[in-house]
PDB file of C-alpha atoms in Angstrom:
ATOM      1  CA  PHE A  50      -0.461 -52.074  -6.848  1.00  0.00           C
ATOM      2  CA  ALA A  51       1.933 -53.513  -9.421  1.00  0.00           C
ATOM      3  CA  ALA A  52       4.879 -52.935  -7.081  1.00  0.00           C
ATOM      4  CA  VAL A  53       3.152 -54.660  -4.146  1.00  0.00           C
ATOM      5  CA  LEU A  54       2.233 -57.673  -6.271  1.00  0.00           C
ATOM      6  CA  THR A  55       5.776 -57.906  -7.643  1.00  0.00           C
ATOM      7  CA  ILE A  56       7.372 -57.755  -4.199  1.00  0.00           C
ATOM      8  CA  THR A  57       4.928 -60.384  -2.940  1.00  0.00           C
ATOM      9  CA  PHE A  58       5.709 -62.593  -5.926  1.00  0.00           C
ATOM     10  CA  ILE A  59       9.469 -62.370  -5.310  1.00  0.00           C
ATOM     11  CA  VAL A  60       9.170 -62.987  -1.567  1.00  0.00           C
ATOM     12  CA  VAL A  61       6.904 -66.007  -1.973  1.00  0.00           C
ATOM     13  CA  SER A  62       9.172 -67.399  -4.685  1.00  0.00           C
ATOM     14  CA  PHE A  63      12.498 -67.251  -2.884  1.00  0.00           C
ATOM     15  CA  VAL A  64      11.758 -67.512   0.848  1.00  0.00           C
ATOM     16  CA  HIS A  65      12.872 -71.011   1.878  1.00  0.00           C
ATOM     17  CA  ASN A  66      13.731 -71.668  -1.799  1.00  0.00           C
ATOM     18  CA  ALA A  67      10.085 -72.485  -2.498  1.00  0.00           C
ATOM     19  CA  VAL A  68      10.279 -72.715  -6.271  1.00  0.00           C
ATOM     20  CA  GLN A  69      13.747 -74.296  -6.336  1.00  0.00           C
ATOM     21  CA  TYR A  70      12.957 -77.172  -3.971  1.00  0.00           C
ATOM     22  CA  GLY A  71       9.423 -77.510  -5.294  1.00  0.00           C
ATOM     23  CA  PHE A  72       6.017 -77.943  -3.723  1.00  0.00           C
ATOM     24  CA  ASP A  73       3.365 -80.600  -3.514  1.00  0.00           C
ATOM     25  CA  PRO A  74       1.382 -80.631  -6.784  1.00  0.00           C
ATOM     26  CA  MET A  75      -1.841 -81.647  -4.957  1.00  0.00           C
ATOM     27  CA  LEU A  76      -2.834 -83.422  -8.188  1.00  0.00           C
ATOM     28  CA  LEU A  77      -1.913 -86.651  -9.898  1.00  0.00           C
ATOM     29  CA  SER A  78       1.514 -86.223 -11.471  1.00  0.00           C
ATOM     30  CA  GLY A  79       1.535 -89.386 -13.499  1.00  0.00           C
ATOM     31  CA  THR A  80       0.633 -89.456 -17.163  1.00  0.00           C
ATOM     32  CA  ASN A  81      -2.203 -91.407 -18.733  1.00  0.00           C
ATOM     33  CA  SER A  82      -2.035 -93.448 -21.921  1.00  0.00           C
ATOM     34  CA  ALA A  83      -2.288 -90.231 -23.995  1.00  0.00           C
ATOM     35  CA  GLY A  84       0.627 -88.624 -22.142  1.00  0.00           C
ATOM     36  CA  PHE A  85      -1.550 -86.136 -20.237  1.00  0.00           C
ATOM     37  CA  SER A  86      -0.472 -85.066 -16.747  1.00  0.00           C
ATOM     38  CA  SER A  87      -2.937 -83.122 -14.583  1.00  0.00           C
ATOM     39  CA  SER A  88      -0.259 -81.368 -12.538  1.00  0.00           C
ATOM     40  CA  ASN A  89       1.869 -80.403 -15.548  1.00  0.00           C
ATOM     41  CA  PHE A  90      -1.204 -79.022 -17.310  1.00  0.00           C
ATOM     42  CA  LEU A  91      -2.351 -76.961 -14.306  1.00  0.00           C
ATOM     43  CA  TYR A  92       1.060 -75.470 -13.531  1.00  0.00           C
ATOM     44  CA  SER A  93       1.595 -74.640 -17.176  1.00  0.00           C
ATOM     45  CA  PHE A  94      -1.874 -73.318 -18.042  1.00  0.00           C
ATOM     46  CA  LEU A  95      -2.395 -71.181 -14.923  1.00  0.00           C
ATOM     47  CA  PRO A  96       0.935 -69.271 -15.008  1.00  0.00           C
ATOM     48  CA  ALA A  97       0.654 -68.818 -18.780  1.00  0.00           C
ATOM     49  CA  SER A  98      -2.891 -67.416 -18.375  1.00  0.00           C
ATOM     50  CA  LEU A  99      -1.721 -64.939 -15.734  1.00  0.00           C
ATOM     51  CA  GLY A 100       1.197 -63.944 -17.951  1.00  0.00           C
ATOM     52  CA  MET A 101      -1.112 -63.466 -20.929  1.00  0.00           C
ATOM     53  CA  PHE A 102      -3.305 -61.235 -18.773  1.00  0.00           C
ATOM     54  CA  LEU A 103      -0.287 -59.044 -17.992  1.00  0.00           C
ATOM     55  CA  PHE A 104       0.581 -58.900 -21.689  1.00  0.00           C
ATOM     56  CA  LEU A 105      -2.957 -57.870 -22.669  1.00  0.00           C
ATOM     57  CA  VAL A 106      -3.131 -55.225 -19.939  1.00  0.00           C
ATOM     58  CA  TRP A 107      -0.180 -53.400 -21.488  1.00  0.00           C
ATOM     59  CA  GLN A 108      -1.543 -53.347 -25.056  1.00  0.00           C
ATOM     60  CA  PRO A 109      -4.125 -50.531 -24.534  1.00  0.00           C
ATOM     61  CA  ILE A 110      -1.402 -48.506 -22.810  1.00  0.00           C
ATOM     62  CA  ASP A 111       0.920 -48.940 -25.774  1.00  0.00           C
ATOM     63  CA  THR A 112      -1.871 -48.105 -28.236  1.00  0.00           C
ATOM     64  CA  TYR A 113      -2.830 -44.974 -26.294  1.00  0.00           C
ATOM     65  CA  PHE A 114       0.702 -43.604 -26.144  1.00  0.00           C
ATOM     66  CA  ARG A 115       1.270 -44.314 -29.826  1.00  0.00           C
ATOM     67  CA  ALA A 116      -1.841 -42.317 -30.708  1.00  0.00           C
ATOM     68  CA  VAL A 117      -1.161 -39.295 -28.494  1.00  0.00           C
ATOM     69  CA  GLN A 118       2.594 -38.948 -29.106  1.00  0.00           C
ATOM     70  CA  PRO A 119       2.080 -36.582 -32.090  1.00  0.00           C
ATOM     71  CA  PHE A 120      -0.038 -34.333 -29.833  1.00  0.00           C
ATOM     72  CA  VAL A 121       2.714 -34.391 -27.205  1.00  0.00           C
ATOM     73  CA  ASN A 122       5.226 -33.136 -29.756  1.00  0.00           C
ATOM     74  CA  LEU A 123       2.778 -30.560 -31.103  1.00  0.00           C
ATOM     75  CA  SER A 124       2.280 -29.231 -27.563  1.00  0.00           C
ATOM     76  CA  HIS A 125       5.910 -28.201 -27.225  1.00  0.00           C
ATOM     77  CA  PRO A 126       6.306 -24.403 -26.853  1.00  0.00           C
ATOM     78  CA  THR A 127       8.369 -24.245 -30.056  1.00  0.00           C
ATOM     79  CA  GLY A 128       6.082 -26.560 -31.992  1.00  0.00           C
ATOM     80  CA  ALA A 129       7.247 -29.581 -33.961  1.00  0.00           C
ATOM     81  CA  THR A 130       8.239 -30.383 -37.504  1.00  0.00           C
ATOM     82  CA  ALA A 131       5.921 -32.444 -39.685  1.00  0.00           C
ATOM     83  CA  GLU A 132       8.169 -35.497 -39.351  1.00  0.00           C
ATOM     84  CA  ARG A 133       7.768 -35.458 -35.569  1.00  0.00           C
ATOM     85  CA  SER A 134       4.072 -34.646 -35.484  1.00  0.00           C
ATOM     86  CA  MET A 135       1.632 -34.839 -38.384  1.00  0.00           C
ATOM     87  CA  LEU A 136       3.572 -37.513 -40.261  1.00  0.00           C
ATOM     88  CA  LEU A 137       4.195 -39.777 -37.272  1.00  0.00           C
ATOM     89  CA  ALA A 138       2.588 -43.176 -37.799  1.00  0.00           C
ATOM     90  CA  TYR A 139       3.360 -45.074 -34.599  1.00  0.00           C
ATOM     91  CA  PRO A 140      -0.069 -46.823 -34.438  1.00  0.00           C
ATOM     92  CA  SER A 141       0.524 -48.464 -37.825  1.00  0.00           C
ATOM     93  CA  CYS A 142       4.104 -49.576 -37.137  1.00  0.00           C
ATOM     94  CA  TYR A 143       5.266 -52.979 -35.983  1.00  0.00           C
ATOM     95  CA  PRO A 144       6.341 -53.175 -32.293  1.00  0.00           C
ATOM     96  CA  ILE A 145      10.111 -53.243 -32.862  1.00  0.00           C
ATOM     97  CA  GLU A 146       9.726 -50.685 -35.652  1.00  0.00           C
ATOM     98  CA  THR A 147       7.928 -48.345 -33.269  1.00  0.00           C
ATOM     99  CA  THR A 148      10.737 -48.644 -30.715  1.00  0.00           C
ATOM    100  CA  VAL A 149      13.445 -47.897 -33.273  1.00  0.00           C
ATOM    101  CA  LEU A 150      11.567 -44.947 -34.820  1.00  0.00           C
ATOM    102  CA  ALA A 151      10.821 -43.510 -31.393  1.00  0.00           C
ATOM    103  CA  LEU A 152      14.508 -43.656 -30.476  1.00  0.00           C
ATOM    104  CA  ILE A 153      15.438 -41.942 -33.743  1.00  0.00           C
ATOM    105  CA  ASN A 154      12.825 -39.234 -33.073  1.00  0.00           C
ATOM    106  CA  ARG A 155      14.005 -38.912 -29.442  1.00  0.00           C
ATOM    107  CA  ASP A 156      10.583 -39.900 -28.112  1.00  0.00           C
ATOM    108  CA  PHE A 157      12.188 -41.900 -25.342  1.00  0.00           C
ATOM    109  CA  LYS A 158       9.066 -42.558 -23.272  1.00  0.00           C
ATOM    110  CA  MET A 159       7.297 -43.893 -26.355  1.00  0.00           C
ATOM    111  CA  ALA A 160      10.306 -46.065 -27.158  1.00  0.00           C
ATOM    112  CA  TRP A 161      10.353 -47.618 -23.689  1.00  0.00           C
ATOM    113  CA  ILE A 162       6.596 -48.234 -23.588  1.00  0.00           C
ATOM    114  CA  SER A 163       6.726 -49.901 -26.992  1.00  0.00           C
ATOM    115  CA  PHE A 164       9.699 -51.997 -25.884  1.00  0.00           C
ATOM    116  CA  VAL A 165       7.854 -53.152 -22.747  1.00  0.00           C
ATOM    117  CA  SER A 166       4.852 -54.057 -24.890  1.00  0.00           C
ATOM    118  CA  LEU A 167       7.076 -56.353 -26.961  1.00  0.00           C
ATOM    119  CA  MET A 168       9.015 -57.647 -23.957  1.00  0.00           C
ATOM    120  CA  SER A 169       5.858 -58.564 -22.042  1.00  0.00           C
ATOM    121  CA  ILE A 170       5.057 -61.367 -24.491  1.00  0.00           C
ATOM    122  CA  THR A 171       7.983 -63.262 -22.945  1.00  0.00           C
ATOM    123  CA  ILE A 172       6.137 -63.403 -19.603  1.00  0.00           C
ATOM    124  CA  PRO A 173       3.438 -65.935 -20.634  1.00  0.00           C
ATOM    125  CA  VAL A 174       5.990 -67.853 -22.711  1.00  0.00           C
ATOM    126  CA  LEU A 175       8.358 -68.317 -19.766  1.00  0.00           C
ATOM    127  CA  ALA A 176       5.596 -68.757 -17.182  1.00  0.00           C
ATOM    128  CA  GLY A 177       3.961 -71.513 -19.204  1.00  0.00           C
ATOM    129  CA  GLY A 178       7.074 -73.670 -19.317  1.00  0.00           C
ATOM    130  CA  VAL A 179       8.985 -72.900 -16.150  1.00  0.00           C
ATOM    131  CA  PHE A 180       7.181 -75.358 -13.813  1.00  0.00           C
ATOM    132  CA  THR A 181       7.407 -79.119 -14.261  1.00  0.00           C
ATOM    133  CA  ALA A 182       6.751 -82.137 -12.058  1.00  0.00           C
ATOM    134  CA  GLN A 183      10.093 -83.639 -11.002  1.00  0.00           C
ATOM    135  CA  TYR A 184      11.140 -86.616  -8.933  1.00  0.00           C
ATOM    136  CA  PHE A 185      13.188 -85.695  -5.841  1.00  0.00           C
ATOM    137  CA  ARG A 186      15.235 -88.720  -4.835  1.00  0.00           C
ATOM    138  CA  LYS A 187      16.091 -87.399  -1.377  1.00  0.00           C
ATOM    139  CA  GLU A 188      12.458 -86.888  -0.391  1.00  0.00           C
ATOM    140  CA  ASN A 189      11.357 -89.871  -2.504  1.00  0.00           C
ATOM    141  CA  ASN A 190       8.362 -88.008  -3.938  1.00  0.00           C
ATOM    142  CA  ILE A 191       7.284 -85.975  -6.917  1.00  0.00           C
ATOM    143  CA  ARG A 192       7.141 -82.218  -6.561  1.00  0.00           C
ATOM    144  CA  VAL A 193       6.540 -79.296  -8.899  1.00  0.00           C
ATOM    145  CA  ALA A 194       9.731 -77.267  -9.208  1.00  0.00           C
ATOM    146  CA  ALA A 195      10.905 -74.433 -11.422  1.00  0.00           C
ATOM    147  CA  THR A 196      13.732 -74.404 -13.930  1.00  0.00           C
ATOM    148  CA  MET A 197      15.761 -71.743 -12.159  1.00  0.00           C
ATOM    149  CA  PRO A 198      17.529 -69.982 -15.096  1.00  0.00           C
ATOM    150  CA  ALA A 199      14.162 -69.486 -16.777  1.00  0.00           C
ATOM    151  CA  TYR A 200      12.593 -68.461 -13.473  1.00  0.00           C
ATOM    152  CA  TYR A 201      15.278 -65.824 -12.851  1.00  0.00           C
ATOM    153  CA  ALA A 202      14.594 -64.392 -16.311  1.00  0.00           C
ATOM    154  CA  LEU A 203      10.858 -64.393 -15.569  1.00  0.00           C
ATOM    155  CA  VAL A 204      11.405 -62.473 -12.331  1.00  0.00           C
ATOM    156  CA  VAL A 205      13.525 -59.873 -14.135  1.00  0.00           C
ATOM    157  CA  PHE A 206      10.916 -59.355 -16.863  1.00  0.00           C
ATOM    158  CA  ILE A 207       8.100 -59.043 -14.322  1.00  0.00           C
ATOM    159  CA  ALA A 208      10.122 -56.526 -12.284  1.00  0.00           C
ATOM    160  CA  VAL A 209      10.813 -54.420 -15.386  1.00  0.00           C
ATOM    161  CA  TYR A 210       7.130 -54.670 -16.323  1.00  0.00           C
ATOM    162  CA  ALA A 211       6.015 -53.458 -12.885  1.00  0.00           C
ATOM    163  CA  VAL A 212       8.515 -50.591 -12.696  1.00  0.00           C
ATOM    164  CA  SER A 213       7.423 -49.411 -16.145  1.00  0.00           C
ATOM    165  CA  PHE A 214       4.028 -48.440 -14.746  1.00  0.00           C
ATOM    166  CA  LEU A 215       5.776 -45.399 -13.260  1.00  0.00           C
ATOM    167  CA  LEU A 216       6.162 -44.048 -16.804  1.00  0.00           C
ATOM    168  CA  VAL A 217       2.552 -44.414 -17.942  1.00  0.00           C
ATOM    169  CA  TRP A 218       1.039 -41.880 -15.564  1.00  0.00           C
ATOM    170  CA  PRO A 219      -0.457 -39.342 -18.004  1.00  0.00           C
ATOM    171  CA  THR A 220       0.884 -35.812 -17.808  1.00  0.00           C
ATOM    172  CA  ARG A 221      -1.056 -32.785 -18.932  1.00  0.00           C
ATOM    173  CA  LYS A 222       0.468 -33.115 -22.388  1.00  0.00           C
ATOM    174  CA  ARG A 223      -1.354 -36.393 -22.890  1.00  0.00           C
ATOM    175  CA  TYR A 224      -4.799 -35.231 -21.793  1.00  0.00           C
ATOM    176  CA  LEU A 225      -6.954 -34.304 -24.765  1.00  0.00           C
ATOM    177  CA  PRO A 226     -10.380 -32.587 -24.709  1.00  0.00           C
ATOM    178  CA  HIS A 227     -11.981 -35.719 -26.126  1.00  0.00           C
ATOM    179  CA  LYS A 228     -11.105 -39.159 -27.436  1.00  0.00           C
ATOM    180  CA  ILE A 229      -9.328 -39.704 -30.742  1.00  0.00           C
ATOM    181  CA  HIS A 230     -10.685 -43.145 -31.563  1.00  0.00           C
ATOM    182  CA  THR A 231     -12.291 -42.188 -34.881  1.00  0.00           C
ATOM    183  CA  LEU A 232     -11.444 -40.089 -37.915  1.00  0.00           C
ATOM    184  CA  ALA A 233     -14.178 -37.641 -36.905  1.00  0.00           C
ATOM    185  CA  ASP A 234     -12.490 -37.142 -33.522  1.00  0.00           C
ATOM    186  CA  LEU A 235      -9.257 -36.151 -35.269  1.00  0.00           C
ATOM    187  CA  LEU A 236     -11.003 -33.921 -37.815  1.00  0.00           C
ATOM    188  CA  SER A 237     -12.626 -31.966 -34.992  1.00  0.00           C
ATOM    189  CA  PHE A 238      -9.194 -30.500 -34.218  1.00  0.00           C
ATOM    190  CA  MET A 239      -8.798 -29.226 -37.772  1.00  0.00           C
ATOM    191  CA  TYR A 240     -12.236 -28.396 -39.205  1.00  0.00           C
ATOM    192  CA  GLN A 241     -11.581 -24.638 -38.894  1.00  0.00           C
ATOM    193  CA  SER A 242      -7.802 -24.806 -39.291  1.00  0.00           C
ATOM    194  CA  PRO A 243      -6.269 -22.553 -41.982  1.00  0.00           C
ATOM    195  CA  LEU A 244      -4.307 -25.645 -43.039  1.00  0.00           C
ATOM    196  CA  LEU A 245      -7.396 -26.800 -44.929  1.00  0.00           C
ATOM    197  CA  THR A 246      -7.144 -23.804 -47.265  1.00  0.00           C
ATOM    198  CA  ASP A 247      -3.381 -23.365 -47.121  1.00  0.00           C
ATOM    199  CA  PRO A 248      -2.064 -22.469 -50.618  1.00  0.00           C
ATOM    200  CA  ALA A 249       0.953 -24.694 -50.005  1.00  0.00           C
ATOM    201  CA  LEU A 250      -1.309 -27.743 -49.788  1.00  0.00           C
ATOM    202  CA  ARG A 251      -3.287 -27.179 -52.972  1.00  0.00           C
ATOM    203  CA  ASP A 252      -3.046 -29.247 -56.148  1.00  0.00           C
ATOM    204  CA  LEU A 253      -1.611 -32.283 -54.412  1.00  0.00           C
ATOM    205  CA  LYS A 254      -1.335 -35.292 -56.691  1.00  0.00           C
ATOM    206  CA  THR A 255       0.594 -37.866 -54.704  1.00  0.00           C
ATOM    207  CA  LYS A 256       1.415 -38.711 -51.115  1.00  0.00           C
ATOM    208  CA  ALA A 257       4.986 -37.628 -51.785  1.00  0.00           C
ATOM    209  CA  ASP A 258       3.692 -34.148 -52.707  1.00  0.00           C
ATOM    210  CA  LEU A 259       1.775 -33.942 -49.437  1.00  0.00           C
ATOM    211  CA  VAL A 260       4.788 -35.024 -47.369  1.00  0.00           C
ATOM    212  CA  GLY A 261       7.131 -32.652 -49.173  1.00  0.00           C
ATOM    213  CA  ARG A 262       4.867 -29.621 -48.728  1.00  0.00           C
ATOM    214  CA  LEU A 263       4.171 -30.368 -45.091  1.00  0.00           C
ATOM    215  CA  VAL A 264       7.886 -30.603 -44.378  1.00  0.00           C
ATOM    216  CA  VAL A 265       9.037 -27.669 -46.551  1.00  0.00           C
ATOM    217  CA  PRO A 266       6.188 -25.417 -47.739  1.00  0.00           C
ATOM    218  CA  PRO A 267       6.858 -23.511 -50.984  1.00  0.00           C
ATOM    219  CA  MET A 268       6.629 -20.109 -49.299  1.00  0.00           C
ATOM    220  CA  ALA A 269       9.465 -20.942 -46.871  1.00  0.00           C
ATOM    221  CA  GLU A 270      12.103 -19.869 -49.366  1.00  0.00           C
ATOM    222  CA  GLU A 271      10.239 -16.626 -50.138  1.00  0.00           C
ATOM    223  CA  THR A 272      10.003 -15.552 -46.492  1.00  0.00           C
ATOM    224  CA  GLY A 273      13.654 -16.322 -45.809  1.00  0.00           C
ATOM    225  CA  ARG A 274      12.790 -18.171 -42.606  1.00  0.00           C
ATOM    226  CA  GLU A 275      13.737 -21.682 -41.627  1.00  0.00           C
ATOM    227  CA  ARG A 276      12.867 -24.177 -44.307  1.00  0.00           C
ATOM    228  CA  SER A 277      11.196 -26.742 -42.039  1.00  0.00           C
ATOM    229  CA  ALA A 278       7.634 -25.767 -41.167  1.00  0.00           C
ATOM    230  CA  LYS A 279       6.580 -25.960 -37.526  1.00  0.00           C
ATOM    231  CA  TYR A 280       3.141 -27.091 -36.388  1.00  0.00           C
ATOM    232  CA  ALA A 281       1.502 -26.877 -32.981  1.00  0.00           C
ATOM    233  CA  PHE A 282      -1.527 -27.943 -30.964  1.00  0.00           C
ATOM    234  CA  GLY A 283      -3.133 -25.008 -29.233  1.00  0.00           C
ATOM    235  CA  ILE A 284      -5.402 -22.009 -29.747  1.00  0.00           C
ATOM    236  CA  TYR A 285      -5.426 -20.730 -33.323  1.00  0.00           C
ATOM    237  CA  ILE A 286      -7.481 -18.228 -35.303  1.00  0.00           C
ATOM    238  CA  GLY A 287      -9.739 -20.277 -37.508  1.00  0.00           C
ATOM    239  CA  ARG A 288     -11.124 -19.634 -40.968  1.00  0.00           C
ATOM    240  CA  ASP A 289     -14.176 -18.038 -39.374  1.00  0.00           C
ATOM    241  CA  GLY A 290     -12.008 -15.481 -37.550  1.00  0.00           C
ATOM    242  CA  ARG A 291     -12.658 -17.013 -34.127  1.00  0.00           C
ATOM    243  CA  GLU A 292     -10.412 -18.894 -31.716  1.00  0.00           C
ATOM    244  CA  HIS A 293     -10.347 -22.683 -31.869  1.00  0.00           C
ATOM    245  CA  LEU A 294      -8.388 -25.454 -30.188  1.00  0.00           C
ATOM    246  CA  GLY A 295      -6.574 -27.673 -32.626  1.00  0.00           C
ATOM    247  CA  ILE A 296      -3.696 -28.016 -35.071  1.00  0.00           C
ATOM    248  CA  ASP A 297      -2.209 -25.338 -37.302  1.00  0.00           C
ATOM    249  CA  ARG A 298       1.145 -23.857 -38.235  1.00  0.00           C
ATOM    250  CA  LEU A 299       2.913 -22.479 -35.209  1.00  0.00           C
ATOM    251  CA  GLN A 300       3.142 -19.033 -36.770  1.00  0.00           C
ATOM    252  CA  ARG A 301       1.374 -17.299 -39.635  1.00  0.00           C
ATOM    253  CA  PRO A 302       2.194 -13.871 -41.083  1.00  0.00           C
ATOM    254  CA  ARG A 303      -1.100 -12.202 -40.122  1.00  0.00           C
ATOM    255  CA  SER A 304      -2.098 -14.283 -37.126  1.00  0.00           C
ATOM    256  CA  GLY A 305       1.008 -14.354 -34.947  1.00  0.00           C
ATOM    257  CA  GLU A 306       1.978 -17.418 -32.930  1.00  0.00           C
ATOM    258  CA  MET A 307      -0.469 -19.947 -31.552  1.00  0.00           C
ATOM    259  CA  LEU A 308      -1.222 -20.017 -27.840  1.00  0.00           C
ATOM    260  CA  ILE A 309       0.147 -23.255 -26.374  1.00  0.00           C
ATOM    261  CA  THR A 310      -0.737 -23.904 -22.750  1.00  0.00           C
ATOM    262  CA  THR A 311       0.688 -27.375 -22.142  1.00  0.00           C
ATOM    263  CA  GLY A 312       4.282 -27.023 -23.253  1.00  0.00           C
ATOM    264  CA  MET A 313       5.930 -26.384 -19.878  1.00  0.00           C
ATOM    265  CA  THR A 314       3.845 -28.852 -17.856  1.00  0.00           C
ATOM    266  CA  ARG A 315       5.533 -32.100 -16.844  1.00  0.00           C
TER     267      ARG A 315
END
């Protein structure tokens, strides 16, 4: 749908140089004593409103992908470190900050979606100022025409915006059993997790202690295994001895590895 609308927009814009040579405003183009022009207002307000609609449509997409990215990393067959999963804070980051952090963490899809979210604000800005009523001496009339450099930039941004919808189709990694809009939704994935009674997470006094023990638990040096702890989203043996779906360490000494069913699905 986005592709069809974009192609239609480009064809209508450039066939017979429609926006370059202008079109009849069908409204009064003159200004009143207060400097108000009906045609300038309409062809500024309407494109800007459509551009703002496109900008707002992308915001829930960006918010959704920010929230589920930790679960995507946790669903990898080899798990994920705390920095790339439980400590990710994309929803609370600024737009450009999210893009940079996602690139550093190699979450390229998240980086692009966040970038498009920031880029899309240029669409209403350009659309609201690209059309103006101009006097054409050859035709001896006033027509609404576009400022072409700005219009070319607008077309490029809209094309990038439309193509980016190919990336937002959810894969199995981004389907969760239920929503994660509230704290209770998130806690439901951990209420039976052994992490809640993990000795490494006891007697925490500061946030720095929590971060340090999630990244490098104290028992890592004793076991002789890799220092960075791995976490996963899958089937784990809970504190009640039964299987649960949620978040835990990828591997525990007496429980084996978690069962992860989404890691190889694209």
